[in-house]
Short mmCIF file of C-alpha atoms in Angstrom, two decimals:
data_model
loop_
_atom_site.label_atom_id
_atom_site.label_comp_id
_atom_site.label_asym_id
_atom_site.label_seq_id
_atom_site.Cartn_x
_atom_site.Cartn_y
_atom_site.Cartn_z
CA UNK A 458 12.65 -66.45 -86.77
CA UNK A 459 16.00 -64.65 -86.63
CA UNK A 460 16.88 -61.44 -88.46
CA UNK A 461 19.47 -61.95 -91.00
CA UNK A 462 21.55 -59.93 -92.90
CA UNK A 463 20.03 -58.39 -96.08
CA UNK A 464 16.48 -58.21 -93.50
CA UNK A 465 14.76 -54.61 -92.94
CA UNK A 466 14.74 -53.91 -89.23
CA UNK A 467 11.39 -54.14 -88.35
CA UNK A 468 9.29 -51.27 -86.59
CA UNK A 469 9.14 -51.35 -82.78
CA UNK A 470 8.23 -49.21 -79.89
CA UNK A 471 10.39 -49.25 -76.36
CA UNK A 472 10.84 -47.52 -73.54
CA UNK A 473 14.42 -45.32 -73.55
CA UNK A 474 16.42 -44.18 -70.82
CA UNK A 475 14.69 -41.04 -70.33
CA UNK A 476 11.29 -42.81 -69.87
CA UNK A 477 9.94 -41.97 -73.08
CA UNK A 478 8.48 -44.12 -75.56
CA UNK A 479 10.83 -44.96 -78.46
CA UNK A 480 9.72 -45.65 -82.52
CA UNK A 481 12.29 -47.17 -84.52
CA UNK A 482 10.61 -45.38 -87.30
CA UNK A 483 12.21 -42.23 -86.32
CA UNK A 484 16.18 -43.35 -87.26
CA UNK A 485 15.49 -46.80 -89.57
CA UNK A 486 15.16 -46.47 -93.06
CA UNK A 487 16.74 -42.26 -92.15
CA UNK A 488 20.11 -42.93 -90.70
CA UNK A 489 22.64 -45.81 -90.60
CA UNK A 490 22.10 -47.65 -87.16
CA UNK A 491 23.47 -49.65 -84.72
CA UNK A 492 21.41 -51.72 -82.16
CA UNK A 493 23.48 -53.66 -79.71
CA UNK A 494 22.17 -56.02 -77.31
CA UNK A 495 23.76 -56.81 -74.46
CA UNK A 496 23.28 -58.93 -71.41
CA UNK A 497 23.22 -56.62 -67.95
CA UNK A 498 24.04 -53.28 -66.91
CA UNK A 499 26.79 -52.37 -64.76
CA UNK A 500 28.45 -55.96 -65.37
CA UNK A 501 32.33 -56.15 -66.47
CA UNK A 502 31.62 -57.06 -70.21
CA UNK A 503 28.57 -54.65 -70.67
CA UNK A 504 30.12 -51.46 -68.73
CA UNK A 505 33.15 -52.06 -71.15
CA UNK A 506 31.04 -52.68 -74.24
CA UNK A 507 28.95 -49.82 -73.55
CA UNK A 508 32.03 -47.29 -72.49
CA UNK A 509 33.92 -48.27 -75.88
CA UNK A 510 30.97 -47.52 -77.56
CA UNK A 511 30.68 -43.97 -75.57
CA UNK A 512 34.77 -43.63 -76.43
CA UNK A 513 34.46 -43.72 -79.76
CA UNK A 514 30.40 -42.34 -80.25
CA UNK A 515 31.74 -39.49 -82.08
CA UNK A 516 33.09 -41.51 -85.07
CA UNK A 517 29.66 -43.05 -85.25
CA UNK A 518 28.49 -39.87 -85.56
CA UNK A 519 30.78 -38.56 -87.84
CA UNK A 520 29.69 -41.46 -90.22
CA UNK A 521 25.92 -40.45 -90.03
CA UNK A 522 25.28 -43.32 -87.72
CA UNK A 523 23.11 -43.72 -84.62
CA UNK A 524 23.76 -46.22 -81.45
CA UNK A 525 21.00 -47.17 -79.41
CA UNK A 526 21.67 -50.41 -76.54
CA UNK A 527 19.37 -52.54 -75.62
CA UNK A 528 18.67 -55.39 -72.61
CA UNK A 529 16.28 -56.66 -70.14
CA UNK A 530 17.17 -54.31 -67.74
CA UNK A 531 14.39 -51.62 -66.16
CA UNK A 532 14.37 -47.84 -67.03
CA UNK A 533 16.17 -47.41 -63.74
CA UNK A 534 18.64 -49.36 -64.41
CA UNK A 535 19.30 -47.86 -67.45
CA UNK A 536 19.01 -44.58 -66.27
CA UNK A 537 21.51 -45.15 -63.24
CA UNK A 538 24.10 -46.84 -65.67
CA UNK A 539 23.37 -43.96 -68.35
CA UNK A 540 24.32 -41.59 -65.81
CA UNK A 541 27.11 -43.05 -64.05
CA UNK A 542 29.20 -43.76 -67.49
CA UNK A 543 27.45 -40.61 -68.89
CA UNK A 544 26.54 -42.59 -71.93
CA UNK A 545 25.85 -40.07 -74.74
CA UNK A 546 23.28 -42.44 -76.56
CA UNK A 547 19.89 -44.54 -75.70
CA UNK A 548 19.65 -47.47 -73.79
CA UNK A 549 16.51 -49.23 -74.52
CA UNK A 550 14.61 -51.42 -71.80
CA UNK A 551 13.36 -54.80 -73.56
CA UNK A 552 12.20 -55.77 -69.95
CA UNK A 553 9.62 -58.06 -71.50
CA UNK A 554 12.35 -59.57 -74.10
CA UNK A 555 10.17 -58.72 -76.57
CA UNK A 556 13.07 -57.32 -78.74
CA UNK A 557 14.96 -59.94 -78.19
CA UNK A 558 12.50 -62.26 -79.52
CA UNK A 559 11.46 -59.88 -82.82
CA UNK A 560 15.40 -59.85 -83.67
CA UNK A 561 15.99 -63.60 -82.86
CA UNK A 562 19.16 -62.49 -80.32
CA UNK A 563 20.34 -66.07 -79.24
CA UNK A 564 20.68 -66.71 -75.77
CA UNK A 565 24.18 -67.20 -74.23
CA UNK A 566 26.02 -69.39 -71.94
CA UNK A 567 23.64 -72.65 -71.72
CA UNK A 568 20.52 -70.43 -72.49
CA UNK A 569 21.00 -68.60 -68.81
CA UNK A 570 22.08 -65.19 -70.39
CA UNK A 571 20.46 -62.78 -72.86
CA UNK A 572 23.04 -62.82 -76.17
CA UNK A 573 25.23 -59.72 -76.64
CA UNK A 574 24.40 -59.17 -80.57
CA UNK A 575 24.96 -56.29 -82.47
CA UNK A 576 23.09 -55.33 -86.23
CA UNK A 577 24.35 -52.49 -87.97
CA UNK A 578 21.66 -51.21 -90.75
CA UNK A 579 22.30 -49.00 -93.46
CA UNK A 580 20.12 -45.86 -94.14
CA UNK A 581 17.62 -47.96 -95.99
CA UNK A 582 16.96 -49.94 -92.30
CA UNK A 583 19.31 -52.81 -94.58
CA UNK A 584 21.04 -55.19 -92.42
CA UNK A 585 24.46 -55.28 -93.31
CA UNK A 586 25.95 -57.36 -90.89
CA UNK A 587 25.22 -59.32 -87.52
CA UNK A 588 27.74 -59.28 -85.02
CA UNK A 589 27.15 -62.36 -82.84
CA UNK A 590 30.17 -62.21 -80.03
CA UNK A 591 30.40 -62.35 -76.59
CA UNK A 592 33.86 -60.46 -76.33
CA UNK A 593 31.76 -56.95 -75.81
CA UNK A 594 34.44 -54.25 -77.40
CA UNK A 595 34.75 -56.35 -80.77
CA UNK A 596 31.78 -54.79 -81.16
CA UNK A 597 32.44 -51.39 -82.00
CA UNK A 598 35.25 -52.29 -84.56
CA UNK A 599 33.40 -54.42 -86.35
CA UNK A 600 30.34 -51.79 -86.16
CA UNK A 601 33.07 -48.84 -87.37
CA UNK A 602 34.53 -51.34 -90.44
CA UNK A 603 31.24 -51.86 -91.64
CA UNK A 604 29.79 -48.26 -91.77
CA UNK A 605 32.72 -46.92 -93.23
CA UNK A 606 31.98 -49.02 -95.97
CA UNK A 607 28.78 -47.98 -95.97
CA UNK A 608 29.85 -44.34 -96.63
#
């Protein structure tokens, strides 16, 4: 069953970029968040997603909000494309699309590509909105409208 708006984010544990283990617990229901899910690293649509998020992580911050990414990709992989776009926030690896399933993130493009959906929480781990799109820098407008709201 999908996550919809008005939902809690649930708790989860992951793997970040660094290698270690990640608990939701420590930034939902603190901080306003933003999980994006994306298809691939180092693919056209995901490098720009991720770099527009980089480009403009400091008004994100500035709001009180966290990013964290997440896809199917390894911890390598998301270590080498951390590193080569020198992405100041967490990539999580959802290698087992276990995330994927727990948020209800649609596949894309006949089913042969994880979705790229993005849910922006409020402090109170609130879902405020669902951005389902596969044009990846929509994102992060739609991600910045909504939290300044939220402010």
């Amino acid at each position: 069953m999908a996550l919809k708006k008005g939902d809690k984010i649930p708790s989860f544990k992951a793997i970040d970029t660094l290698g270690n283990e990640f608990d939701s617990s420590t930034v939902v229901g603190k901080t306003p968040v933003v999980f994006y899910f994306y298809p691939k690293d180092d693919t056209a649509g995901c490098t720009a997603q991720a770099c527009s998020f980089r480009d403009q992580y400091q008004d994100f911050k500035d709001l009180g909000a966290e990013v964290i990414g997440i896809s199917s990709d390894s911890v390598t992989s998301h270590t080498k494309f951390s590193n080569k776009y020198k992405l100041p926030f967490l990539l999580l690896s959802d290698s087992s699309r276990k995330l994927n399933k727990l948020f209800g993130v649609p596949s894309a493009l006949f089913g042969l590509l994880p979705g790229r959906v993005t849910y922006i929480a409020d402090k109170n781990g609130i879902i405020q909105i669902i951005f389902d799109s596969m044009m990846p820098t929509s994102h992060i407008s739609n991600a910045l409208k909504v939290l300044k709201k939220l402010v």
